[in-house]
Tab-separated table of C-alpha atoms and ligand atoms in Angstrom:
chain	number	residue	atom	x	y	z
A	1	MET	CA	293.764	-82.150	193.108
A	2	ASP	CA	294.686	-79.311	193.231
A	3	LYS	CA	295.360	-78.012	197.114
A	4	PHE	CA	292.877	-74.909	197.179
A	5	ARG	CA	293.851	-71.688	198.826
A	6	ASN	CA	293.684	-70.948	202.652
A	7	PHE	CA	293.325	-67.495	202.056
A	8	LYS	CA	293.579	-64.794	205.266
A	9	VAL	CA	291.037	-62.029	205.616
A	10	VAL	CA	291.207	-58.751	207.397
A	11	PRO	CA	290.108	-59.952	210.953
A	12	ARG	CA	288.352	-56.524	211.742
A	13	VAL	CA	286.536	-54.239	209.518
A	14	VAL	CA	284.667	-51.141	211.658
A	15	TYR	CA	282.281	-49.411	208.454
A	16	GLY	CA	280.649	-45.994	207.900
A	17	ARG	CA	280.819	-42.282	207.351
A	18	GLY	CA	282.410	-41.008	210.703
A	19	CYS	CA	283.888	-43.924	211.969
A	20	PHE	CA	286.697	-42.874	212.035
A	21	GLY	CA	286.273	-41.031	215.048
A	22	GLN	CA	286.812	-45.173	216.645
A	23	LEU	CA	290.444	-45.081	215.873
A	24	GLY	CA	291.713	-43.952	219.358
A	25	GLU	CA	288.939	-46.350	221.265
A	26	ILE	CA	290.208	-48.979	218.797
A	27	LEU	CA	294.053	-48.338	218.999
A	28	ALA	CA	293.547	-48.460	223.082
A	29	GLU	CA	292.898	-52.247	222.790
A	30	HIS	CA	296.433	-52.378	221.267
A	31	ARG	CA	298.510	-50.510	223.559
A	32	SER	CA	300.973	-51.805	225.945
A	33	GLY	CA	301.864	-49.196	227.687
A	34	GLY	CA	305.318	-47.579	227.134
A	35	GLY	CA	304.919	-48.282	223.687
A	36	PHE	CA	303.837	-46.506	221.165
A	37	THR	CA	301.870	-46.317	217.832
A	38	ALA	CA	303.369	-44.902	214.501
A	39	PHE	CA	300.945	-42.671	212.279
A	40	LEU	CA	302.449	-43.056	208.362
A	41	VAL	CA	299.863	-40.792	207.033
A	42	ASP	CA	299.618	-39.368	202.538
A	43	ASP	CA	301.265	-35.513	202.971
A	44	VAL	CA	298.451	-34.282	200.924
A	45	PHE	CA	296.639	-34.086	204.564
A	46	ARG	CA	299.250	-31.904	205.681
A	47	GLY	CA	296.850	-28.403	206.935
A	48	ARG	CA	293.822	-30.320	206.149
A	49	PRO	CA	291.409	-31.240	209.429
A	50	LEU	CA	292.220	-35.312	208.901
A	51	ALA	CA	296.051	-34.036	210.409
A	52	GLU	CA	293.744	-32.465	213.714
A	53	ARG	CA	292.207	-35.653	214.210
A	54	LEU	CA	294.699	-38.241	214.452
A	55	PRO	CA	294.598	-39.685	218.266
A	56	LEU	CA	298.040	-39.435	218.920
A	57	GLU	CA	298.791	-40.460	222.210
A	58	LYS	CA	302.272	-39.137	224.442
A	59	GLY	CA	304.924	-40.911	222.308
A	60	ASP	CA	303.512	-41.496	219.483
A	61	LEU	CA	305.165	-40.816	215.829
A	62	HIS	CA	303.415	-38.789	212.811
A	63	LEU	CA	305.234	-39.405	210.024
A	64	TRP	CA	304.411	-37.432	207.083
A	65	VAL	CA	304.599	-39.730	203.948
A	66	ASN	CA	305.325	-38.669	200.408
A	67	VAL	CA	303.898	-40.717	197.161
A	68	ASP	CA	304.700	-38.220	194.520
A	69	ASP	CA	306.576	-41.582	193.684
A	70	GLU	CA	305.048	-45.207	194.554
A	71	PRO	CA	306.172	-46.878	197.197
A	72	LYS	CA	309.894	-47.869	196.728
A	73	THR	CA	312.101	-50.766	198.938
A	74	ALA	CA	313.969	-47.761	199.798
A	75	TYR	CA	311.765	-45.499	201.368
A	76	VAL	CA	310.372	-48.335	202.881
A	77	ASP	CA	313.690	-49.249	204.653
A	78	HIS	CA	313.806	-45.744	205.863
A	79	LEU	CA	310.644	-45.362	207.141
A	80	THR	CA	311.330	-48.814	209.355
A	81	ALA	CA	314.923	-47.081	210.762
A	82	VAL	CA	313.040	-44.172	211.541
A	83	VAL	CA	310.341	-45.374	213.068
A	84	LYS	CA	312.868	-47.976	214.968
A	85	ASP	CA	314.753	-44.958	215.844
A	86	HIS	CA	311.846	-43.381	217.272
A	87	GLY	CA	311.768	-46.280	220.457
A	88	GLN	CA	311.986	-49.888	221.199
A	89	THR	CA	308.397	-50.822	221.281
A	90	VAL	CA	305.845	-50.663	218.906
A	91	ASP	CA	302.358	-51.379	219.273
A	92	GLY	CA	301.215	-50.220	215.817
A	93	VAL	CA	301.483	-49.017	212.667
A	94	VAL	CA	298.472	-47.294	210.946
A	95	GLY	CA	298.815	-45.672	207.394
A	96	ILE	CA	296.318	-43.096	206.224
A	97	GLY	CA	295.550	-42.374	202.413
A	98	GLY	CA	295.561	-44.380	199.364
A	99	GLY	CA	296.894	-47.613	198.293
A	100	SER	CA	300.565	-46.164	197.676
A	101	THR	CA	300.406	-44.693	201.947
A	102	MET	CA	298.975	-47.925	202.775
A	103	ASP	CA	301.327	-50.553	201.103
A	104	LEU	CA	303.835	-47.746	202.818
A	105	ALA	CA	302.604	-49.457	206.247
A	106	LYS	CA	302.475	-52.688	205.644
A	107	ALA	CA	305.641	-52.848	204.414
A	108	VAL	CA	307.222	-50.779	207.419
A	109	SER	CA	304.902	-52.954	209.754
A	110	LEU	CA	306.624	-56.937	208.159
A	111	MET	CA	310.023	-54.528	208.032
A	112	LEU	CA	310.081	-53.863	211.938
A	113	THR	CA	309.814	-57.878	212.763
A	114	ASN	CA	311.788	-58.738	209.683
A	115	PRO	CA	315.656	-59.060	209.191
A	116	GLY	CA	317.151	-57.232	206.129
A	117	THR	CA	315.878	-55.214	202.990
A	118	SER	CA	312.036	-54.715	202.301
A	119	ALA	CA	313.272	-56.051	198.048
A	120	ASP	CA	314.800	-59.528	199.835
A	121	TYR	CA	310.862	-60.537	200.490
A	122	GLN	CA	309.725	-59.037	197.113
A	123	GLY	CA	307.720	-62.515	195.596
A	124	TRP	CA	305.340	-64.911	197.620
A	125	ASP	CA	305.438	-65.782	200.867
A	126	ARG	CA	308.899	-64.740	201.528
A	127	ILE	CA	308.260	-62.923	204.907
A	128	ARG	CA	308.567	-65.055	208.075
A	129	HIS	CA	308.001	-63.438	211.254
A	130	PRO	CA	304.369	-62.136	211.638
A	131	ALA	CA	304.348	-58.229	211.405
A	132	ALA	CA	302.726	-55.667	213.820
A	133	TYR	CA	300.022	-54.576	214.379
A	134	HIS	CA	298.483	-53.046	211.842
A	135	VAL	CA	295.753	-50.767	211.039
A	136	GLY	CA	294.836	-49.511	207.186
A	137	ILE	CA	292.438	-46.642	206.779
A	138	PRO	CA	291.937	-45.605	202.097
A	139	THR	CA	290.825	-42.736	201.642
A	140	LEU	CA	291.169	-43.124	197.925
A	141	SER	CA	288.734	-45.961	197.242
A	142	GLY	CA	289.976	-48.716	194.697
A	143	THR	CA	292.834	-50.050	194.397
A	144	GLY	CA	291.803	-53.330	197.401
A	145	ALA	CA	294.947	-52.847	199.108
A	146	GLU	CA	292.602	-51.860	202.309
A	147	VAL	CA	292.268	-56.222	201.915
A	148	SER	CA	294.631	-57.392	199.748
A	149	ARG	CA	297.907	-59.998	201.113
A	150	THR	CA	300.308	-58.234	199.163
A	151	THR	CA	302.162	-54.693	199.046
A	152	VAL	CA	303.239	-53.620	195.919
A	153	LEU	CA	306.963	-52.231	195.715
A	154	THR	CA	309.328	-51.351	193.413
A	155	GLY	CA	312.479	-52.607	194.158
A	156	PRO	CA	315.955	-52.013	192.571
A	157	GLU	CA	315.624	-54.995	190.039
A	158	LYS	CA	312.176	-55.246	189.970
A	159	LYS	CA	307.827	-53.934	190.744
A	160	LEU	CA	306.710	-56.358	192.624
A	161	GLY	CA	304.736	-56.868	196.286
A	162	ILE	CA	305.546	-58.908	199.069
A	163	ASN	CA	302.991	-60.840	199.599
A	164	SER	CA	302.022	-63.213	202.773
A	165	ASP	CA	299.525	-63.976	204.791
A	166	HIS	CA	301.361	-61.412	207.586
A	167	THR	CA	300.880	-59.079	205.062
A	168	VAL	CA	297.069	-58.652	205.336
A	169	PHE	CA	296.404	-55.796	207.836
A	170	ASP	CA	295.109	-56.307	211.202
A	171	GLN	CA	292.377	-53.975	211.005
A	172	ILE	CA	290.555	-51.650	208.413
A	173	VAL	CA	288.908	-48.187	208.911
A	174	LEU	CA	286.510	-47.685	206.353
A	175	ASP	CA	285.257	-44.135	206.224
A	176	PRO	CA	283.734	-42.699	203.323
A	177	GLU	CA	283.589	-39.445	204.137
A	178	LEU	CA	287.740	-39.493	204.196
A	179	THR	CA	287.160	-39.933	200.254
A	180	ALA	CA	285.629	-36.704	199.849
A	181	GLY	CA	288.344	-34.326	198.887
A	182	ALA	CA	290.475	-36.063	196.261
A	183	PRO	CA	290.682	-34.642	193.333
A	184	ALA	CA	287.916	-36.330	190.125
A	185	ASP	CA	290.527	-37.641	187.862
A	186	GLN	CA	292.603	-39.141	190.495
A	187	ARG	CA	289.107	-40.941	192.154
A	188	PHE	CA	288.440	-42.165	188.476
A	189	PHE	CA	291.559	-44.078	187.933
A	190	THR	CA	291.716	-45.454	191.236
A	191	GLY	CA	288.027	-46.473	191.071
A	192	MET	CA	289.287	-47.537	187.677
A	193	ASP	CA	291.581	-50.067	189.306
A	194	CYS	CA	288.525	-51.489	190.732
A	195	TYR	CA	287.057	-51.561	187.546
A	196	ILE	CA	289.212	-53.333	185.992
A	197	HIS	CA	290.077	-55.843	188.848
A	198	CYS	CA	286.500	-56.914	188.568
A	199	VAL	CA	287.057	-57.243	184.384
A	200	GLU	CA	290.465	-59.369	184.711
A	201	SER	CA	289.081	-61.172	187.846
A	202	LEU	CA	285.381	-62.449	186.036
A	203	SER	CA	286.799	-63.015	182.669
A	204	GLY	CA	289.957	-65.054	184.173
A	205	THR	CA	290.679	-68.766	184.388
A	206	PHE	CA	291.351	-68.867	187.671
A	207	LEU	CA	287.770	-68.122	188.298
A	208	ASN	CA	285.246	-70.135	190.553
A	209	ALA	CA	282.320	-68.800	192.211
A	210	PHE	CA	283.018	-67.275	195.414
A	211	SER	CA	285.883	-64.596	193.709
A	212	ARG	CA	282.694	-64.279	191.043
A	213	ALA	CA	279.939	-63.278	193.409
A	214	PHE	CA	282.502	-61.105	194.806
A	215	GLY	CA	283.656	-59.383	190.970
A	216	GLU	CA	280.207	-59.371	189.863
A	217	LYS	CA	278.598	-57.327	193.048
A	218	ALA	CA	282.339	-54.737	192.738
A	219	LEU	CA	281.430	-54.379	188.408
A	220	ALA	CA	277.675	-52.923	189.233
A	221	LEU	CA	278.835	-50.622	192.418
A	222	CYS	CA	281.092	-49.089	189.601
A	223	ARG	CA	279.142	-48.905	187.016
A	224	GLU	CA	276.768	-47.708	189.166
A	225	VAL	CA	279.029	-44.770	191.098
A	226	PHE	CA	280.584	-43.563	187.168
A	227	LEU	CA	277.807	-44.121	185.006
A	228	GLN	CA	274.563	-43.168	187.239
A	229	GLU	CA	276.807	-40.995	189.894
A	230	PRO	CA	274.604	-41.548	192.671
A	231	ALA	CA	274.210	-39.499	195.637
A	232	ASP	CA	276.133	-41.873	198.147
A	233	ALA	CA	278.793	-43.133	195.678
A	234	ASP	CA	281.420	-42.955	198.452
A	235	GLU	CA	279.829	-45.475	200.258
A	236	LYS	CA	279.673	-47.179	197.479
A	237	LEU	CA	282.762	-47.176	195.741
A	238	MET	CA	284.630	-47.742	199.041
A	239	MET	CA	282.577	-50.936	198.668
A	240	ALA	CA	283.436	-51.960	195.647
A	241	SER	CA	287.237	-51.428	196.155
A	242	TYR	CA	286.708	-54.013	198.701
A	243	PHE	CA	284.800	-56.243	196.663
A	244	GLY	CA	287.153	-56.306	194.406
A	245	GLY	CA	289.987	-57.198	196.651
A	246	MET	CA	287.863	-59.553	198.085
A	247	SER	CA	287.182	-60.989	194.067
A	248	ILE	CA	291.197	-61.281	193.614
A	249	ALA	CA	291.945	-62.966	196.650
A	250	TYR	CA	291.060	-66.474	195.459
A	251	SER	CA	291.307	-65.441	191.337
A	252	GLN	CA	293.960	-63.187	190.062
A	253	VAL	CA	294.204	-60.072	187.644
A	254	GLY	CA	295.162	-60.475	184.123
A	255	VAL	CA	297.034	-58.919	181.212
A	256	CYS	CA	296.036	-55.274	182.187
A	257	HIS	CA	297.915	-55.211	185.171
A	258	ALA	CA	301.099	-57.114	183.756
A	259	LEU	CA	301.437	-55.177	181.530
A	260	SER	CA	300.713	-51.690	183.580
A	261	TYR	CA	303.017	-52.807	185.794
A	262	GLY	CA	306.231	-52.890	183.477
A	263	LEU	CA	304.807	-49.325	182.586
A	264	SER	CA	304.946	-48.048	185.929
A	265	TYR	CA	308.185	-49.765	186.604
A	266	VAL	CA	310.162	-47.569	183.704
A	267	LEU	CA	307.955	-44.568	183.478
A	268	GLY	CA	306.973	-43.925	187.375
A	269	VAL	CA	303.182	-43.566	185.890
A	270	HIS	CA	300.943	-44.486	189.111
A	271	HIS	CA	299.189	-47.400	189.322
A	272	GLY	CA	295.425	-46.305	188.004
A	273	ILE	CA	296.581	-44.186	185.592
A	274	GLY	CA	298.935	-46.723	184.563
A	275	ASN	CA	296.118	-49.551	183.969
A	276	SER	CA	293.859	-46.889	182.627
A	277	ILE	CA	296.318	-45.844	179.893
A	278	VAL	CA	296.677	-49.553	179.266
A	279	PHE	CA	293.273	-50.402	179.582
A	280	ASP	CA	292.151	-48.787	176.214
A	281	TYR	CA	294.487	-50.641	174.303
A	282	LEU	CA	293.160	-54.308	175.068
A	283	GLU	CA	290.104	-54.485	173.552
A	284	ARG	CA	291.002	-57.522	171.508
A	285	PHE	CA	290.944	-59.466	175.761
A	286	TYR	CA	288.696	-57.466	176.797
A	287	PRO	CA	286.230	-56.350	174.497
A	288	GLU	CA	282.642	-55.742	177.129
A	289	GLY	CA	285.059	-54.067	179.153
A	290	VAL	CA	287.133	-52.064	177.392
A	291	ALA	CA	283.542	-50.400	175.799
A	292	GLU	CA	282.137	-49.459	178.894
A	293	PHE	CA	285.309	-48.762	180.486
A	294	ARG	CA	285.215	-45.745	177.373
A	295	GLN	CA	281.473	-45.045	178.028
A	296	MET	CA	282.103	-44.185	181.975
A	297	MET	CA	285.803	-41.942	181.096
A	298	ALA	CA	283.079	-39.906	178.264
A	299	ARG	CA	281.105	-39.746	181.399
A	300	GLN	CA	283.167	-38.019	183.775
A	301	ASN	CA	284.696	-36.312	181.350
A	302	VAL	CA	288.129	-37.704	181.663
A	303	ARG	CA	291.410	-37.818	179.370
A	304	LEU	CA	294.219	-40.254	178.850
A	305	PRO	CA	298.071	-39.404	178.798
A	306	ARG	CA	299.324	-40.911	174.835
A	307	ARG	CA	302.157	-41.640	173.237
A	308	LEU	CA	303.903	-42.471	176.299
A	309	THR	CA	306.502	-45.220	175.241
A	310	ALA	CA	307.567	-43.708	172.060
A	311	GLY	CA	311.148	-42.002	172.035
A	312	LEU	CA	311.722	-45.145	174.530
A	313	SER	CA	315.080	-47.005	174.733
A	314	GLU	CA	315.476	-50.570	173.852
A	315	GLN	CA	316.956	-50.782	177.487
A	316	ASP	CA	313.628	-49.359	178.784
A	317	MET	CA	311.559	-50.836	176.093
A	318	ASN	CA	313.204	-54.599	177.161
A	319	ARG	CA	312.956	-53.742	180.939
A	320	MET	CA	309.126	-53.014	180.417
A	321	VAL	CA	309.028	-56.145	178.578
A	322	ASP	CA	310.952	-58.011	181.567
A	323	VAL	CA	309.180	-56.302	184.720
A	324	ALA	CA	305.670	-58.074	182.467
A	325	LEU	CA	307.150	-61.419	182.581
A	326	VAL	CA	307.489	-61.384	185.548
A	327	LEU	CA	304.033	-61.535	186.533
A	328	GLU	CA	303.331	-65.251	185.306
A	329	PRO	CA	300.375	-66.073	187.735
A	330	LEU	CA	298.548	-62.818	185.756
A	331	TRP	CA	299.263	-64.412	182.622
A	332	GLU	CA	298.245	-67.503	183.019
A	333	ASN	CA	294.785	-66.601	184.464
A	334	ALA	CA	294.488	-64.739	181.659
A	335	LEU	CA	295.014	-66.777	178.992
A	336	GLY	CA	295.076	-70.221	180.515
A	337	PRO	CA	298.044	-72.738	181.939
A	338	GLU	CA	300.023	-72.562	177.821
A	339	TRP	CA	299.918	-68.671	178.326
A	340	ARG	CA	303.631	-68.302	176.886
A	341	SER	CA	302.570	-69.622	173.406
A	342	GLN	CA	300.393	-66.825	172.995
A	343	MET	CA	302.110	-64.383	174.540
A	344	THR	CA	305.651	-64.106	173.187
A	345	ARG	CA	307.971	-60.766	174.337
A	346	ASP	CA	307.129	-59.660	170.761
A	347	ARG	CA	303.691	-59.673	171.358
A	348	ILE	CA	304.100	-57.820	174.290
A	349	ARG	CA	307.372	-55.484	172.617
A	350	ASP	CA	303.901	-54.349	170.236
A	351	LEU	CA	301.506	-53.982	172.558
A	352	TYR	CA	303.872	-51.152	174.293
A	353	ASP	CA	305.102	-49.973	170.808
A	354	GLY	CA	301.403	-48.742	170.333
A	355	MET	CA	300.858	-47.003	174.093
B	401	NAD	N1	298.542	-54.245	197.683
B	401	NAD	C1	297.638	-54.055	196.837
B	401	NAD	O1	296.589	-54.769	197.104
B	401	NAD	C2	297.927	-52.940	195.947
B	401	NAD	C3	296.457	-52.437	194.587
B	401	NAD	C4	296.436	-52.338	194.173
B	401	NAD	C5	297.246	-51.324	194.054
B	401	NAD	N2	298.168	-50.825	194.913
B	401	NAD	C6	299.546	-49.764	195.367
B	401	NAD	O2	298.722	-48.798	194.911
B	401	NAD	C7	299.042	-47.339	194.872
B	401	NAD	C8	298.218	-46.217	193.783
B	401	NAD	O3	296.923	-46.282	194.797
B	401	NAD	P1	295.509	-45.173	194.710
B	401	NAD	O4	295.539	-45.257	193.379
B	401	NAD	O5	295.605	-45.236	195.713
B	401	NAD	O6	296.369	-43.797	195.165
B	401	NAD	P2	298.294	-42.953	195.728
B	401	NAD	O7	297.700	-43.745	197.267
B	401	NAD	O8	298.840	-43.648	194.745
B	401	NAD	O9	297.332	-41.840	196.288
B	401	NAD	C9	297.879	-41.339	194.592
B	401	NAD	C10	296.989	-39.839	194.817
B	401	NAD	O10	295.982	-39.244	195.621
B	401	NAD	C11	296.467	-38.455	196.576
B	401	NAD	N3	295.623	-38.796	197.635
B	401	NAD	C12	295.166	-39.661	198.241
B	401	NAD	N4	293.908	-39.625	198.954
B	401	NAD	C13	293.823	-38.320	198.696
B	401	NAD	C14	292.676	-37.482	198.965
B	401	NAD	N5	291.824	-37.819	200.180
B	401	NAD	N6	292.243	-36.720	198.874
B	401	NAD	C15	292.917	-35.964	197.714
B	401	NAD	N7	294.402	-36.129	197.512
B	401	NAD	C16	294.670	-37.958	198.122
B	401	NAD	C17	298.020	-38.686	197.362
B	401	NAD	O11	298.326	-37.686	197.832
B	401	NAD	C18	298.549	-39.074	195.438
B	401	NAD	O12	298.649	-38.118	194.779
B	401	NAD	C19	299.767	-48.065	193.823
B	401	NAD	O13	301.266	-48.054	195.018
B	401	NAD	C20	300.292	-49.115	194.008
B	401	NAD	O14	300.756	-50.335	193.697
B	401	NAD	C21	298.544	-52.114	195.858
B	402	FE2	FE1	295.352	-53.274	190.192
């Protein structure tokens, strides 16, 4: 019999409009006296009211992080060094921002207690020591990074997460108010990350009742948010992200994510938009999902960039295929254990050629 996955979930969740105000109280329990907390905050909030609301105490470190590029292992190593230089005892790491910033916070908290470079740990279960206490606070909804056991990093050789039980946040703060100011396009693309997680999980071969329960609810919430635009859309999208993340925890994503990783490795396209670009070409694999995605895109008045791979060198095209092929569990979930016979290099190359 196959072994069942004994996966770790986030042990503490505070949810509700305005709950960010409780962060100081939450962190107080983890302060050692003499130590400090490092706040990694998306620099999009520089000069915005949120910057004034950080519960900083004397000695704390506040770092603005930049996510114009998605997290790279070199950036994680740099931030880790800055935190280590600030003082000896790190009581905690708090990440405030979208999936990129939350992933940076996860990775830094791991690298504070594990030697070497973060690139050494890209893969599955390579982390040996528990991370520093780490808190995730999303300001965009959709990636599910707040609940997942990975931090997705682009390294010198690949785009691959540090997947481990230690990666999981110790605490998350889900305050829908924080997502209010996001630009409409970004909100849509990150929301589609969630929608695509659900479609890929629900149509995958790894699906079980646990994943289905979370995935169906998340899908229904995405539908409501993007096709009906209810007054409490921010609340609903935040819960869709959480449920979508829980759904893939016990299943996996699929073709769209595998191809999107390659695209973003070579072209630097962000995850949400990269997924949307790829998904639009996957009618053969996910016919209903793609049709509904197009309805949502029309309703939200969003346009996708086209012809991204036109003019790419042979070497870049090959690298894109290489990155996509590394993601074996994704292909297996989408196409079954014999996926290699269906998804050859040439077939992947053909798919990319059309994008
Ligand atoms: N760890 C995981 O499980 C997981 C899952 C999916 C995706 N990811 C990662 O998440 C990242 C994508 O995250 P994302 O889609 O949330 O976007 P993001 O964090 O990359 O941010 C996208 C843009 O939105 C801005 N932004 C964020 N919050 C804002 C707000 N409230 N108002 C205005 N602007 C705001 C950012 O500054 C940035 O310019 C990728 O790096 C991807 O690899 C991780
Ligand atoms: Fe995703």
